[in-house]
PDB file of C-alpha atoms in Angstrom:
ATOM      1  CA  UNK R   1     -24.844 -33.358  11.805  1.00 85.00           C
ATOM      2  CA  UNK R   2     -24.947 -36.747  12.429  1.00 91.00           C
ATOM      3  CA  UNK R   3     -21.794 -38.857  11.566  1.00 96.00           C
ATOM      4  CA  UNK R   4     -21.358 -42.628  11.305  1.00 97.00           C
ATOM      5  CA  UNK R   5     -18.100 -44.153  11.515  1.00 97.00           C
ATOM      6  CA  UNK R   6     -17.252 -47.851  10.706  1.00 97.00           C
ATOM      7  CA  UNK R   7     -14.747 -49.931  11.816  1.00 98.00           C
ATOM      8  CA  UNK R   8     -13.800 -53.746  11.989  1.00 98.00           C
ATOM      9  CA  UNK R   9     -13.069 -54.549   8.279  1.00 97.00           C
ATOM     10  CA  UNK R  10      -9.949 -56.250   7.476  1.00 97.00           C
ATOM     11  CA  UNK R  11      -8.488 -59.166   5.752  1.00 98.00           C
ATOM     12  CA  UNK R  12      -9.766 -62.698   6.441  1.00 98.00           C
ATOM     13  CA  UNK R  13     -10.071 -66.227   5.046  1.00 98.00           C
ATOM     14  CA  UNK R  14     -12.735 -67.687   3.438  1.00 98.00           C
ATOM     15  CA  UNK R  15     -14.696 -69.168   6.198  1.00 98.00           C
ATOM     16  CA  UNK R  16     -13.690 -67.122   9.015  1.00 98.00           C
ATOM     17  CA  UNK R  17     -15.775 -64.002  10.726  1.00 98.00           C
ATOM     18  CA  UNK R  18     -15.565 -60.479  11.147  1.00 98.00           C
ATOM     19  CA  UNK R  19     -17.764 -58.170  13.235  1.00 98.00           C
ATOM     20  CA  UNK R  20     -18.192 -54.247  11.872  1.00 98.00           C
ATOM     21  CA  UNK R  21     -19.162 -51.698  14.277  1.00 98.00           C
ATOM     22  CA  UNK R  22     -20.791 -48.418  13.266  1.00 98.00           C
ATOM     23  CA  UNK R  23     -21.017 -45.572  15.671  1.00 98.00           C
ATOM     24  CA  UNK R  24     -23.346 -42.813  15.448  1.00 97.00           C
ATOM     25  CA  UNK R  25     -22.971 -39.321  16.858  1.00 94.00           C
ATOM     26  CA  UNK R  26     -25.954 -37.592  17.865  1.00 83.00           C
ATOM     27  CA  UNK R  27     -28.661 -37.957  20.616  1.00 83.00           C
ATOM     28  CA  UNK R  28     -31.249 -39.568  18.167  1.00 90.00           C
ATOM     29  CA  UNK R  29     -29.936 -42.789  17.113  1.00 93.00           C
ATOM     30  CA  UNK R  30     -32.585 -44.982  18.909  1.00 94.00           C
ATOM     31  CA  UNK R  31     -35.363 -43.318  16.749  1.00 95.00           C
ATOM     32  CA  UNK R  32     -33.827 -44.733  13.288  1.00 96.00           C
ATOM     33  CA  UNK R  33     -33.685 -47.616  11.210  1.00 97.00           C
ATOM     34  CA  UNK R  34     -30.246 -48.476  10.566  1.00 97.00           C
ATOM     35  CA  UNK R  35     -28.643 -50.717   7.528  1.00 98.00           C
ATOM     36  CA  UNK R  36     -25.820 -52.256   6.163  1.00 98.00           C
ATOM     37  CA  UNK R  37     -24.833 -51.895   2.618  1.00 98.00           C
ATOM     38  CA  UNK R  38     -21.698 -52.961   0.630  1.00 98.00           C
ATOM     39  CA  UNK R  39     -20.041 -52.209  -2.746  1.00 98.00           C
ATOM     40  CA  UNK R  40     -18.048 -54.440  -4.592  1.00 97.00           C
ATOM     41  CA  UNK R  41     -15.417 -53.306  -7.345  1.00 93.00           C
ATOM     42  CA  UNK R  42     -17.182 -52.800 -10.469  1.00 95.00           C
ATOM     43  CA  UNK R  43     -20.581 -53.256  -8.797  1.00 97.00           C
ATOM     44  CA  UNK R  44     -23.449 -51.057  -7.445  1.00 97.00           C
ATOM     45  CA  UNK R  45     -23.910 -50.659  -4.037  1.00 97.00           C
ATOM     46  CA  UNK R  46     -26.406 -53.515  -2.327  1.00 98.00           C
ATOM     47  CA  UNK R  47     -28.194 -53.806   0.555  1.00 98.00           C
ATOM     48  CA  UNK R  48     -26.938 -56.404   3.109  1.00 98.00           C
ATOM     49  CA  UNK R  49     -29.075 -55.898   6.303  1.00 98.00           C
ATOM     50  CA  UNK R  50     -31.309 -53.301   8.369  1.00 98.00           C
ATOM     51  CA  UNK R  51     -32.352 -53.329  11.907  1.00 98.00           C
ATOM     52  CA  UNK R  52     -35.495 -51.071  13.361  1.00 97.00           C
ATOM     53  CA  UNK R  53     -35.076 -48.536  15.631  1.00 96.00           C
ATOM     54  CA  UNK R  54     -35.746 -50.776  18.641  1.00 95.00           C
ATOM     55  CA  UNK R  55     -34.086 -53.609  17.444  1.00 94.00           C
ATOM     56  CA  UNK R  56     -37.198 -55.627  17.324  1.00 94.00           C
ATOM     57  CA  UNK R  57     -37.053 -56.384  13.515  1.00 96.00           C
ATOM     58  CA  UNK R  58     -34.275 -57.499  11.196  1.00 97.00           C
ATOM     59  CA  UNK R  59     -34.096 -57.778   7.562  1.00 97.00           C
ATOM     60  CA  UNK R  60     -31.205 -59.424   5.427  1.00 98.00           C
ATOM     61  CA  UNK R  61     -30.611 -59.950   1.899  1.00 98.00           C
ATOM     62  CA  UNK R  62     -30.611 -63.473   0.506  1.00 98.00           C
ATOM     63  CA  UNK R  63     -26.872 -63.618   0.480  1.00 97.00           C
ATOM     64  CA  UNK R  64     -26.627 -62.564   3.955  1.00 98.00           C
ATOM     65  CA  UNK R  65     -29.495 -64.583   5.709  1.00 98.00           C
ATOM     66  CA  UNK R  66     -28.167 -67.417   7.769  1.00 97.00           C
ATOM     67  CA  UNK R  67     -24.588 -66.262   8.118  1.00 98.00           C
ATOM     68  CA  UNK R  68     -24.619 -62.427   8.883  1.00 98.00           C
ATOM     69  CA  UNK R  69     -26.595 -60.917  11.982  1.00 98.00           C
ATOM     70  CA  UNK R  70     -27.366 -57.138  12.455  1.00 98.00           C
ATOM     71  CA  UNK R  71     -27.726 -55.906  15.821  1.00 98.00           C
ATOM     72  CA  UNK R  72     -27.594 -52.752  17.920  1.00 98.00           C
ATOM     73  CA  UNK R  73     -26.962 -51.277  21.156  1.00 97.00           C
ATOM     74  CA  UNK R  74     -28.834 -47.925  21.525  1.00 96.00           C
ATOM     75  CA  UNK R  75     -27.134 -46.795  24.783  1.00 95.00           C
ATOM     76  CA  UNK R  76     -23.717 -46.953  22.871  1.00 96.00           C
ATOM     77  CA  UNK R  77     -25.190 -45.432  19.351  1.00 97.00           C
ATOM     78  CA  UNK R  78     -23.903 -48.361  17.880  1.00 98.00           C
ATOM     79  CA  UNK R  79     -24.928 -51.085  15.238  1.00 98.00           C
ATOM     80  CA  UNK R  80     -22.947 -53.981  14.415  1.00 98.00           C
ATOM     81  CA  UNK R  81     -22.748 -56.603  11.630  1.00 98.00           C
ATOM     82  CA  UNK R  82     -21.742 -59.934  12.784  1.00 98.00           C
ATOM     83  CA  UNK R  83     -20.465 -61.766   9.519  1.00 98.00           C
ATOM     84  CA  UNK R  84     -19.738 -65.547   9.519  1.00 98.00           C
ATOM     85  CA  UNK R  85     -18.702 -68.280   7.216  1.00 98.00           C
ATOM     86  CA  UNK R  86     -17.381 -65.482   5.012  1.00 98.00           C
ATOM     87  CA  UNK R  87     -16.994 -65.867   1.313  1.00 98.00           C
ATOM     88  CA  UNK R  88     -14.895 -64.313  -1.321  1.00 97.00           C
ATOM     89  CA  UNK R  89     -17.705 -62.782  -2.891  1.00 97.00           C
ATOM     90  CA  UNK R  90     -18.428 -61.047   0.459  1.00 98.00           C
ATOM     91  CA  UNK R  91     -15.295 -58.926  -0.501  1.00 98.00           C
ATOM     92  CA  UNK R  92     -16.583 -55.316  -0.751  1.00 98.00           C
ATOM     93  CA  UNK R  93     -16.475 -52.022   0.946  1.00 98.00           C
ATOM     94  CA  UNK R  94     -19.313 -52.062   3.726  1.00 98.00           C
ATOM     95  CA  UNK R  95     -21.066 -48.899   4.756  1.00 98.00           C
ATOM     96  CA  UNK R  96     -23.719 -48.347   7.389  1.00 98.00           C
ATOM     97  CA  UNK R  97     -26.336 -45.893   7.045  1.00 98.00           C
ATOM     98  CA  UNK R  98     -29.177 -43.966   8.964  1.00 96.00           C
ATOM     99  CA  UNK R  99     -32.565 -44.042   7.500  1.00 95.00           C
ATOM    100  CA  UNK R 100     -34.155 -40.814   6.699  1.00 91.00           C
ATOM    101  CA  UNK R 101     -37.099 -40.982   8.484  1.00 92.00           C
ATOM    102  CA  UNK R 102     -37.407 -41.420  12.279  1.00 93.00           C
ATOM    103  CA  UNK R 103     -39.595 -44.765  13.097  1.00 94.00           C
ATOM    104  CA  UNK R 104     -39.990 -45.920   9.926  1.00 91.00           C
ATOM    105  CA  UNK R 105     -38.954 -49.500   8.368  1.00 87.00           C
ATOM    106  CA  UNK R 106     -40.617 -48.746   5.178  1.00 86.00           C
ATOM    107  CA  UNK R 107     -38.343 -50.047   2.123  1.00 86.00           C
ATOM    108  CA  UNK R 108     -35.800 -50.758   4.218  1.00 91.00           C
ATOM    109  CA  UNK R 109     -33.562 -52.210   1.452  1.00 91.00           C
ATOM    110  CA  UNK R 110     -33.596 -49.175  -0.883  1.00 92.00           C
ATOM    111  CA  UNK R 111     -30.505 -46.732  -0.705  1.00 95.00           C
ATOM    112  CA  UNK R 112     -32.453 -43.666  -1.268  1.00 94.00           C
ATOM    113  CA  UNK R 113     -34.445 -44.071   1.815  1.00 95.00           C
ATOM    114  CA  UNK R 114     -31.099 -43.490   4.008  1.00 96.00           C
ATOM    115  CA  UNK R 115     -29.770 -40.107   4.240  1.00 95.00           C
ATOM    116  CA  UNK R 116     -26.582 -40.636   6.134  1.00 96.00           C
ATOM    117  CA  UNK R 117     -23.802 -42.698   5.382  1.00 97.00           C
ATOM    118  CA  UNK R 118     -20.551 -43.447   7.015  1.00 97.00           C
ATOM    119  CA  UNK R 119     -17.261 -43.518   5.066  1.00 97.00           C
ATOM    120  CA  UNK R 120     -16.995 -47.239   4.862  1.00 98.00           C
ATOM    121  CA  UNK R 121     -14.742 -50.172   5.872  1.00 98.00           C
ATOM    122  CA  UNK R 122     -13.107 -52.711   3.386  1.00 98.00           C
ATOM    123  CA  UNK R 123     -13.697 -56.368   3.972  1.00 98.00           C
ATOM    124  CA  UNK R 124     -11.671 -58.941   2.051  1.00 98.00           C
ATOM    125  CA  UNK R 125     -11.860 -62.239   2.106  1.00 98.00           C
ATOM    126  CA  UNK R 126      -9.301 -64.554   0.482  1.00 97.00           C
ATOM    127  CA  UNK R 127     -10.036 -67.982  -1.070  1.00 93.00           C
TER     128      UNK R 127
END
């Protein structure tokens, strides 16, 4: 059973930066696209960014483009989300997730394509 554990969340002022990390257990991390999603209070969970299994392709929601960078270190079984120029509207619980199919980027922005989720890490951006 693969487990995902996020860390790096916290309280930051608007304009600041945070780097989220997600460590995966198991030996097949490098075969899967990984994604970051977020859920703000009273809102549905939404896609933020995804990265292909090799790291060769990255995808971003419009809200993240130019400010967030997703990356991965396969030998460390870790995916990162570097968040810069944070805004109060970025306040949410951030989740990492593993795509349900090996070597697939198909529909990377859809929650239902991901079958394993972390517990989430809170990011709060003050104005």
